[in-house]
Coordinates of C-alpha atoms in Angstrom, one line a residue:
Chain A
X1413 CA 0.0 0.0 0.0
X1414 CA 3.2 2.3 0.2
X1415 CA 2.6 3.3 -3.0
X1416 CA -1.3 3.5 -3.6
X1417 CA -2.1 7.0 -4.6
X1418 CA -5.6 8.6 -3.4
X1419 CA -7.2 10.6 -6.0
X1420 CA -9.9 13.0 -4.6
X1421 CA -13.0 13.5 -6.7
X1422 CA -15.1 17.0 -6.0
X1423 CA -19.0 17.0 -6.0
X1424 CA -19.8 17.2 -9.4
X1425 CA -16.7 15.5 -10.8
X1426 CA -15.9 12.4 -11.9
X1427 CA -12.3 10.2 -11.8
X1428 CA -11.0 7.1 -13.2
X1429 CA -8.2 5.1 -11.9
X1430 CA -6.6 1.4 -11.9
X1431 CA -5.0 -0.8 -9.5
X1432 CA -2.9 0.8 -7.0
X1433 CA -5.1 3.9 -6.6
X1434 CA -8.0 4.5 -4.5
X1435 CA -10.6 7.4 -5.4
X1436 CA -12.1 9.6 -2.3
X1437 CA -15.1 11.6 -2.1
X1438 CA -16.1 13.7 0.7
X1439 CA -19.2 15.0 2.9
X1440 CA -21.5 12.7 0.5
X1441 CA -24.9 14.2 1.7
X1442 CA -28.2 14.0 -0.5
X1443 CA -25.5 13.4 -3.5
X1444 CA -25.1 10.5 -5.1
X1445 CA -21.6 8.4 -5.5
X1446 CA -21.7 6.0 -8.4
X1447 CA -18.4 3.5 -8.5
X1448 CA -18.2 1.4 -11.7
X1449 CA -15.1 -1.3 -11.4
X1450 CA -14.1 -4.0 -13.9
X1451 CA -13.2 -7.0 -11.6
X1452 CA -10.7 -8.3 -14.7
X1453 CA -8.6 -5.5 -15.6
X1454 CA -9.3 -3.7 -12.0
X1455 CA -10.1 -0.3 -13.7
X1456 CA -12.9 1.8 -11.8
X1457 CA -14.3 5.3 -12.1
X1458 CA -16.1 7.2 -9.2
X1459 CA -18.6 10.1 -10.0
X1460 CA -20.2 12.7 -7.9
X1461 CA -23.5 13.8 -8.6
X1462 CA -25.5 16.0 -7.3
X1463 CA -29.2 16.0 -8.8
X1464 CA -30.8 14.0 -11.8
X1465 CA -31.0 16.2 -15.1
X1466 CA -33.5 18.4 -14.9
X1467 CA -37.0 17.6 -17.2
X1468 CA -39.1 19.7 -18.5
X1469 CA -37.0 22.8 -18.5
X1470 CA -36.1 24.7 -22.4
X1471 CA -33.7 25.0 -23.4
X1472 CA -32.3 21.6 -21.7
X1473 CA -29.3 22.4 -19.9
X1474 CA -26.0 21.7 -21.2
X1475 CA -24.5 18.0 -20.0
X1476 CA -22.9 18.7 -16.3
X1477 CA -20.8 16.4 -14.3
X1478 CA -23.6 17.8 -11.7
X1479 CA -26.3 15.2 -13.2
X1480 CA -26.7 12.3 -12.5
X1481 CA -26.9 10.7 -16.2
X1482 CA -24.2 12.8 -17.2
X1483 CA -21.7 11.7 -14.8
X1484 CA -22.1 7.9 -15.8
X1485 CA -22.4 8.4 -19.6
X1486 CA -19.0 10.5 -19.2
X1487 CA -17.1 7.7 -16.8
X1488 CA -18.9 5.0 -19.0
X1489 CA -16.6 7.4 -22.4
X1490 CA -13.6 7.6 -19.5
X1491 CA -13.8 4.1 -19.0
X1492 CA -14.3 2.7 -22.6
X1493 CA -11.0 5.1 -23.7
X1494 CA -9.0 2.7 -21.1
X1495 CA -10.3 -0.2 -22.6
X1496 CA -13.0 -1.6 -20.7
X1497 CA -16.0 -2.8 -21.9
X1498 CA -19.6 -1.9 -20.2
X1499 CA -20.9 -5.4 -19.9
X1500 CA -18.0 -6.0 -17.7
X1501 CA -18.5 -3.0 -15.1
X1502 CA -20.4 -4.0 -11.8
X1503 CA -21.9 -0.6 -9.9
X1504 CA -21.9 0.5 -6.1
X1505 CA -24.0 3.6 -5.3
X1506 CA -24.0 5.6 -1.7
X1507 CA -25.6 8.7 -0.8
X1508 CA -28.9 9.6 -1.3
X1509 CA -29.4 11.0 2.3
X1510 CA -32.1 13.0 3.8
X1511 CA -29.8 15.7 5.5
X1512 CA -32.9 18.2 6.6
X1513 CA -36.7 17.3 6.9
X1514 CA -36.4 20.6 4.8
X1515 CA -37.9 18.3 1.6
X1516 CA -40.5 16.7 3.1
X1517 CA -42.8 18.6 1.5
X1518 CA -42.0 17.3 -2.0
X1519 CA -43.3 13.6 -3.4
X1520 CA -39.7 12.5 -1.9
X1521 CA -36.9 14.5 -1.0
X1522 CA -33.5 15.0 -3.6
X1523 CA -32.3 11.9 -1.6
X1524 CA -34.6 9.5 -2.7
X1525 CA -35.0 10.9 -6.0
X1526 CA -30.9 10.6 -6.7
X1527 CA -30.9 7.3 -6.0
X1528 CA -34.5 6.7 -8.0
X1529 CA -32.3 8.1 -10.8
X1530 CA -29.5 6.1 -10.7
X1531 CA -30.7 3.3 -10.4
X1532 CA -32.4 3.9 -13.7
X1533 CA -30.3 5.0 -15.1
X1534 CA -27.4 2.2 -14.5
X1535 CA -30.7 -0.5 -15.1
X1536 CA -31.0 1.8 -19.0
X1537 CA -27.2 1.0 -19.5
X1538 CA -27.6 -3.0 -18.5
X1539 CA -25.2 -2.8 -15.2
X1540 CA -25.5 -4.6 -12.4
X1541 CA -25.9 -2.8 -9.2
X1542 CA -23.9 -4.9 -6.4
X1543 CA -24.0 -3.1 -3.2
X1544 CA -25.3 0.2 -2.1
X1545 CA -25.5 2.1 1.5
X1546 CA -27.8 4.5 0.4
X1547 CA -30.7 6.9 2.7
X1548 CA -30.7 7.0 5.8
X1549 CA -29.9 10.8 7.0
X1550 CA -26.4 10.6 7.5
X1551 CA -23.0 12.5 5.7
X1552 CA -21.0 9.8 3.9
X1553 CA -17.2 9.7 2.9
X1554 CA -16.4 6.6 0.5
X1555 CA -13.1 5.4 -0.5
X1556 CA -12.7 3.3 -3.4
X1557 CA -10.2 0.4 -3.6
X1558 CA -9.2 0.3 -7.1
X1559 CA -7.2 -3.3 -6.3
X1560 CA -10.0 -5.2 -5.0
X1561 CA -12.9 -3.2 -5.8
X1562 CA -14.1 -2.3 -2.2
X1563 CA -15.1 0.7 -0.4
X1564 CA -14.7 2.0 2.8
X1565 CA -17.7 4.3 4.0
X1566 CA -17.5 6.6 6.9
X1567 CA -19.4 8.8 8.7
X1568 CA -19.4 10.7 11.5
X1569 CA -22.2 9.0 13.6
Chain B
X576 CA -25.1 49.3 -16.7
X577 CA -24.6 46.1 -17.6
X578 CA -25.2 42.9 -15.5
X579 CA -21.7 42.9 -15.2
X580 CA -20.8 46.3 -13.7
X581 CA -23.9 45.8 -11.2
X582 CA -22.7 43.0 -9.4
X583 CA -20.3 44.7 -7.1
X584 CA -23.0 46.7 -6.1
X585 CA -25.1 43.8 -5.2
X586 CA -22.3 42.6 -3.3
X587 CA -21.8 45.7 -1.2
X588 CA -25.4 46.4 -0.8
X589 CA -26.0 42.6 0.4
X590 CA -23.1 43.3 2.8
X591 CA -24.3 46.2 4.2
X592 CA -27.9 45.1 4.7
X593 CA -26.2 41.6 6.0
X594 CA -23.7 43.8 8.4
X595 CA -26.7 45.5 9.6
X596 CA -28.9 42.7 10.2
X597 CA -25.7 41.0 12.2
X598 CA -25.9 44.0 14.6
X599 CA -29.8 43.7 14.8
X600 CA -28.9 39.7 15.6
X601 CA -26.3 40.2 18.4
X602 CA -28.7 42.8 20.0
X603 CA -31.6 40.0 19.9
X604 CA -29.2 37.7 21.2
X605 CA -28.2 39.5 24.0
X606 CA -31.6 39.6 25.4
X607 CA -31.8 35.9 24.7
X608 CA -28.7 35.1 26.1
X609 CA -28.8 37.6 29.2
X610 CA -25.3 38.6 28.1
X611 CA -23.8 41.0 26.0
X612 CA -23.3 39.9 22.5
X613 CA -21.3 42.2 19.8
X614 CA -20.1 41.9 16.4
X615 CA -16.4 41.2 16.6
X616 CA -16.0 41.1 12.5
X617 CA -17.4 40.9 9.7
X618 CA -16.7 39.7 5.7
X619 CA -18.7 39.1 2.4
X620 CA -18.2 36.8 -0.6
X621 CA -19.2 35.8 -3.4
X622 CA -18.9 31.4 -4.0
X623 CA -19.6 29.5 -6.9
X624 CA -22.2 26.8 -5.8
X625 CA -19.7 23.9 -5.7
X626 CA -17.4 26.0 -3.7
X627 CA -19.5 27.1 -1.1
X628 CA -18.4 24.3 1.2
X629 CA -14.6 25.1 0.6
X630 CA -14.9 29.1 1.5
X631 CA -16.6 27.3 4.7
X632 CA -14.2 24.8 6.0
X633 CA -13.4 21.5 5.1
X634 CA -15.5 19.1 3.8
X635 CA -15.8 16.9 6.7
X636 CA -15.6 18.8 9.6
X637 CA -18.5 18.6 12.3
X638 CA -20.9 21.6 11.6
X639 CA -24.7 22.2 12.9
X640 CA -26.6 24.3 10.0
X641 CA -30.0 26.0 10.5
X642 CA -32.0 26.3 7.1
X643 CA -34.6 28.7 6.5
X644 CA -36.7 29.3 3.3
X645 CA -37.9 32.8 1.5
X646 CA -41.2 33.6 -0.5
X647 CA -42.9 36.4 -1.5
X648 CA -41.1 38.7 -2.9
X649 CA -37.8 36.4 -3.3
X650 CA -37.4 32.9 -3.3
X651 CA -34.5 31.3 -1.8
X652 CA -32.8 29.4 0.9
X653 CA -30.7 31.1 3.7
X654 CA -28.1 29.0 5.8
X655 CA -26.4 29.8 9.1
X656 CA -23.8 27.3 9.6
X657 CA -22.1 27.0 13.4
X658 CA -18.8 24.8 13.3
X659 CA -19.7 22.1 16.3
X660 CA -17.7 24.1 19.0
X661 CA -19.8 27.3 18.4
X662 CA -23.0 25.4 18.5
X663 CA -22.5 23.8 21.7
X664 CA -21.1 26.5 23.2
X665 CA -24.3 28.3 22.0
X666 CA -26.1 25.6 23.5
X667 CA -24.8 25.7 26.7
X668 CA -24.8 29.7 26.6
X669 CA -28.8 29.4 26.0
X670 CA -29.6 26.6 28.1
X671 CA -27.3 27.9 31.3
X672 CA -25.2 25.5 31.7
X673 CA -21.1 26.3 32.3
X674 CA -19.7 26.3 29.1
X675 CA -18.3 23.1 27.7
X676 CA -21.3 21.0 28.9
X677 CA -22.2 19.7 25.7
X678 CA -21.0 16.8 24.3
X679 CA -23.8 15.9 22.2
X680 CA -26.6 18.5 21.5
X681 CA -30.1 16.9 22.8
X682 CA -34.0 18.1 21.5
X683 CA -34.3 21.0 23.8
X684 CA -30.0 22.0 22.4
X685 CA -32.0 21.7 18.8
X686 CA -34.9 23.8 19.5
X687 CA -32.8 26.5 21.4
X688 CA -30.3 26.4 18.1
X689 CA -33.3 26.4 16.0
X690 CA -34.9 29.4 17.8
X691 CA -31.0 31.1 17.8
X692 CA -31.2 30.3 13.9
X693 CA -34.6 31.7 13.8
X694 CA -33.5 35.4 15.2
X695 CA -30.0 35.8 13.3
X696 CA -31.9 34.6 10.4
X697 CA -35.0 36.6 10.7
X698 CA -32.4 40.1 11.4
X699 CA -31.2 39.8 8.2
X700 CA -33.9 38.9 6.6
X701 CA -35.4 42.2 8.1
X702 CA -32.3 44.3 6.6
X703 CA -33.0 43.0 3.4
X704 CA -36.9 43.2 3.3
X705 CA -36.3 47.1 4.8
X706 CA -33.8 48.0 2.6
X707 CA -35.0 46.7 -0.9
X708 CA -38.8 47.3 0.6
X709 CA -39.5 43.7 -0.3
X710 CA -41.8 41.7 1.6
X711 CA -40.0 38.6 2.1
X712 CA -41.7 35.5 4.4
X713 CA -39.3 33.2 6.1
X714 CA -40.7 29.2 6.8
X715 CA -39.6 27.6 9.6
X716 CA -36.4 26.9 10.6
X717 CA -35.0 23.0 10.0
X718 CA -31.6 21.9 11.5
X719 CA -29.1 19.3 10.5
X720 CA -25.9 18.4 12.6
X721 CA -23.2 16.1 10.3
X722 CA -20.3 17.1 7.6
X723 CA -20.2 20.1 6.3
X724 CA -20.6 19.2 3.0
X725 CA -23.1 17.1 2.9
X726 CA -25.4 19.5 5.0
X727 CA -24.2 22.3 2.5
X728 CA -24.7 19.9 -1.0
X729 CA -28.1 18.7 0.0
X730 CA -29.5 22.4 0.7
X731 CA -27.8 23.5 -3.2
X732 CA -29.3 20.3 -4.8
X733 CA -32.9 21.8 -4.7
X734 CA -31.4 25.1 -6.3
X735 CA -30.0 23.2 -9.3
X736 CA -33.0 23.3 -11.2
X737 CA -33.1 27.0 -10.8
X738 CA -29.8 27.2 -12.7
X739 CA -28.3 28.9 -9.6
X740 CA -24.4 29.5 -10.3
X741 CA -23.4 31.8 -7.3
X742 CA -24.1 32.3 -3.4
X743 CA -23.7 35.2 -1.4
X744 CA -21.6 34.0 1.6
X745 CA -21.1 36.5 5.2
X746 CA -18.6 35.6 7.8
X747 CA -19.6 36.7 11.5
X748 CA -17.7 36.6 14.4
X749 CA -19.8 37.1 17.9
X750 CA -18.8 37.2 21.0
X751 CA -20.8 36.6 23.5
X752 CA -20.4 36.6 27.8
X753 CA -18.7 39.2 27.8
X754 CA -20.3 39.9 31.4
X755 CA -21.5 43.4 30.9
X756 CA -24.6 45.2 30.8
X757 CA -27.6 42.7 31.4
X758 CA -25.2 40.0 32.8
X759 CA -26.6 37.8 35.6
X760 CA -23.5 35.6 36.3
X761 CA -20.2 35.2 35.6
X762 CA -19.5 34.4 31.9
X763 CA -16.1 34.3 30.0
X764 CA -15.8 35.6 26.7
X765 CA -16.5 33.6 23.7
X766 CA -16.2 33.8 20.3
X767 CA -18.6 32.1 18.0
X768 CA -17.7 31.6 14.7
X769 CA -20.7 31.0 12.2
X770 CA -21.2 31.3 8.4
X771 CA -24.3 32.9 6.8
X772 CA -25.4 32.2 3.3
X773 CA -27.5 33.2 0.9
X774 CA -29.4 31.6 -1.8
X775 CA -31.4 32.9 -4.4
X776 CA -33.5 32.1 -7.3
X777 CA -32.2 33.4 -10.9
X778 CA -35.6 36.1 -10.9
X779 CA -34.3 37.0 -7.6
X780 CA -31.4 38.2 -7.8
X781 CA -32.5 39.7 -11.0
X782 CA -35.0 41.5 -9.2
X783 CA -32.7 42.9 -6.5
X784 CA -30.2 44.0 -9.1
X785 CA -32.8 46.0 -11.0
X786 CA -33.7 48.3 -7.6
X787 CA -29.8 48.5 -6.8
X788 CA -29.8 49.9 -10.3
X789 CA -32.2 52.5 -9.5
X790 CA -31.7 52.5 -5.7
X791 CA -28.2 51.5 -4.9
X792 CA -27.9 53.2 -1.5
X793 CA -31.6 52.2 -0.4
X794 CA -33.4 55.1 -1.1
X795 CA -36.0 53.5 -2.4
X796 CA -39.2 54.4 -0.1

C-alpha cells in the first residue's frame, strides 16, 4: 500500500483510476456516489453527482458532471477510452441521504429521487448494481479500492 | 449598466444590509442570552455553488446548519452554519449551563439552536426586506448536525433546477459573555464563529439587481 495513490474527486466531478489507486469523495450528503469497477482489468471510475437532469426545463441544460446521467455516460466514455468494456462493469452507489426534513414537503426528497435516478439510469445501460449504502440521514465519505474493488464508508455518527 | 458592472453593487449592498442585520442579531441575542453579545468582525463573498463548502471549512468537519426558506417577494434558501464548538457553546450559553457542557446537543439543544437560527436569520432577513422594501416570508427553521458538505450539497441540490451559479456568503464573528450590561453571572468571553449564506432564485437576484440599479444606496421608499 506504500505506493497507492488517493485521488480526490469533488461534487460534481468524476475520476477514473486502476490498481494501486483509490478514489475519495467527501461530505456525501443527498448526492449521489456511483463506483463502476471492472473485476478483470481492475479499472474503476467514481462520479459525484449531485441531482438527476432536470425535465421539463427549455432549453435543456448543457451536460454537467452535476447530473446524475451525465456523470455515468461520461465515466462510461472515460472508462471505454481505457479499454473496458460496459458489460463488464459491476456498480456500487452511496448517498442519497435526507440531511434536513427541509424536503418533506415534496413527493420524496432530492435523496430519494438521486438514487431513484440512478438506479435507472445504471438499469438503461444493462449494469449490475452490487452493493449500495444509500438513505438514511447521515453524511457519507467513501473510499474506493481500485485493487480489489471495495469501499470503505464513513461517517461521523 | 450592464449585469456585469452591477454586481459589485449587489455585493456591497448585500453586505451592508447583511452587516446591519448582524448587529440587529447580536442585540436580539443579548436579550436571549442575558449577556452581552457584539459583532467582533465581519466579511462578504461571493462562492460558486460547488465552492461554497470550501470558503466554509473543510468538507468533513462537524458543523450544525440551521436552514430557512424565503417567498414572497424572493425565493431562496438562507443557511447559518455554526462549526460544532460554536454550536455547543451556544447551546450551553442558551440553556445555562457552564460552558463546555455539551458533548452531544439533545432536542431542547436543537430547538434553542433552531430558535437562535430563527432570530439571526430573521435580522437579516429584516435588513433586506427594509432595505429593498421587499416583503420577504421566512418558513420555519429546520436543523441538521453532520459534515459540512453534505449538510451544504443537500441544501444547493434543490437550487440546481433554478440554474443557480453563485451564493452570497457572510462571515460573522460574535462574541458573547462578555459579562456586561444585562449580565446575571459570571461568563467568559467567547467567540462564535458561524457562516451565513444566501441563496437565491435566478428572478431574484435579478429582481434585487434592478432596484440596486435605480436605488443602490436604499433610497428607495
Amino acid at each position: 500500500m506504500a505506493d497507492t495513490q488517493i485521488i480526490h474527486v469533488q461534487t460534481a466531478d468524476m475520476q477514473v483510476g486502476e490498481q494501486d489507486q483509490l478514489l475519495q469523495s467527501t461530505g456525501i450528503g443527498s448526492c449521489i456516489v456511483i463506483t463502476l469497477y471492472d473485476t478483470q482489468k481492475k479499472i474503476g471510475a467514481l462520479a459525484h453527482a449531485m441531482v438527476e437532469r432536470p425535465k421539463n426545463i427549455t432549453p435543456s441544460p448543457t451536460p454537467s458532471l452535476r447530473y446524475i446521467e451525465d456523470a455515468i455516460d461520461a465515466m462510461l466514455v472515460a472508462l471505454k477510452a481505457l479499454g473496458v468494456q460496459k458489460q463488464n462493469l459491476v456498480a456500487k452507489l452511496f448517498g442519497g441521504a435526507h440531511m434536513f426534513k427541509v424536503f418533506d414537503s415534496k413527493t420524496k426528497g432530492v435523496g430519494a429521487q438521486n438514487i431513484a435516478a440512478a438506479h435507472t439510469k445504471l438499469q438503461q445501460e444493462g449494469i449490475t448494481i452490487v452493493s449500495n449504502d444509500t438513505g438514511g440521514n447521515v453524511g457519507r465519505t467513501v473510499l474506493f479500492d481500485l485493487s480489489t474493488g471495495t469501499v470503505k464508508i464513513t461517517t461521523l455518527v | 449598466m450592464s449585469t456585469a458592472a452591477l454586481d459589485p453593487i449587489v455585493l456591497e449592498a448585500l453586505g451592508r444590509m447583511a452587516k446591519e442585520g448582524s448587529i440587529k442579531a447580536s442585540a436580539s441575542m443579548s436579550k436571549l442570552i442575558g449577556q452581552t453579545t457584539a459583532v467582533e468582525s465581519f466579511a462578504v463573498r461571493r462562492a460558486m455553488v460547488e465552492e461554497i463548502a470550501q470558503t466554509v471549512g473543510k468538507p468533513e468537519d462537524q458543523i450544525t446548519a440551521i436552514v430557512l426558506d424565503m417567498s414572497g417577494d424572493a425565493f431562496g434558501s438562507m443557511l447559518l452554519i455554526f462549526p460544532e464548538t460554536s454550536a455547543k457553546n451556544i447551546a450551553d450559553l442558551l440553556q445555562k449551563r457552564p460552558l463546555g457542557s455539551t458533548h452531544t446537543l439533545t432536542d431542547p439543544d436543537i430547538s434553542a439552536l433552531k430558535e437562535t437560527g430563527n432570530i439571526i436569520a430573521g435580522s437579516f432577513l429584516a435588513a433586506i426586506s427594509n432595505f429593498l422594501d421587499l416583503n420577504i416570508i421566512e418558513s420555519v427553521p429546520r436543523i441538521s448536525s453532520d459534515m459540512l458538505k453534505a449538510v451544504i450539497d443537500s441544501v444547493l441540490a434543490s437550487f440546481l433546477e433554478q440554474r443557480l451559479e453563485e451564493a452570497f456568503v457572510f462571515e460573522i464573528q460574535f462574541s458573547m459573555g462578555t459579562n456586561e450590561g444585562m449580565a446575571t453571572q459570571h461568563v467568559p468571553e467567547i467567540k462564535i464563529n458561524t457562516h451565513f449564506v444566501l441563496l437565491l432564485d435566478s428572478k431574484s437576484v435579478d429582481k434585487i439587481k434592478g432596484i440596486l440599479k435605480e436605488h443602490p444606496w436604499g433610497e428607495r421608499r
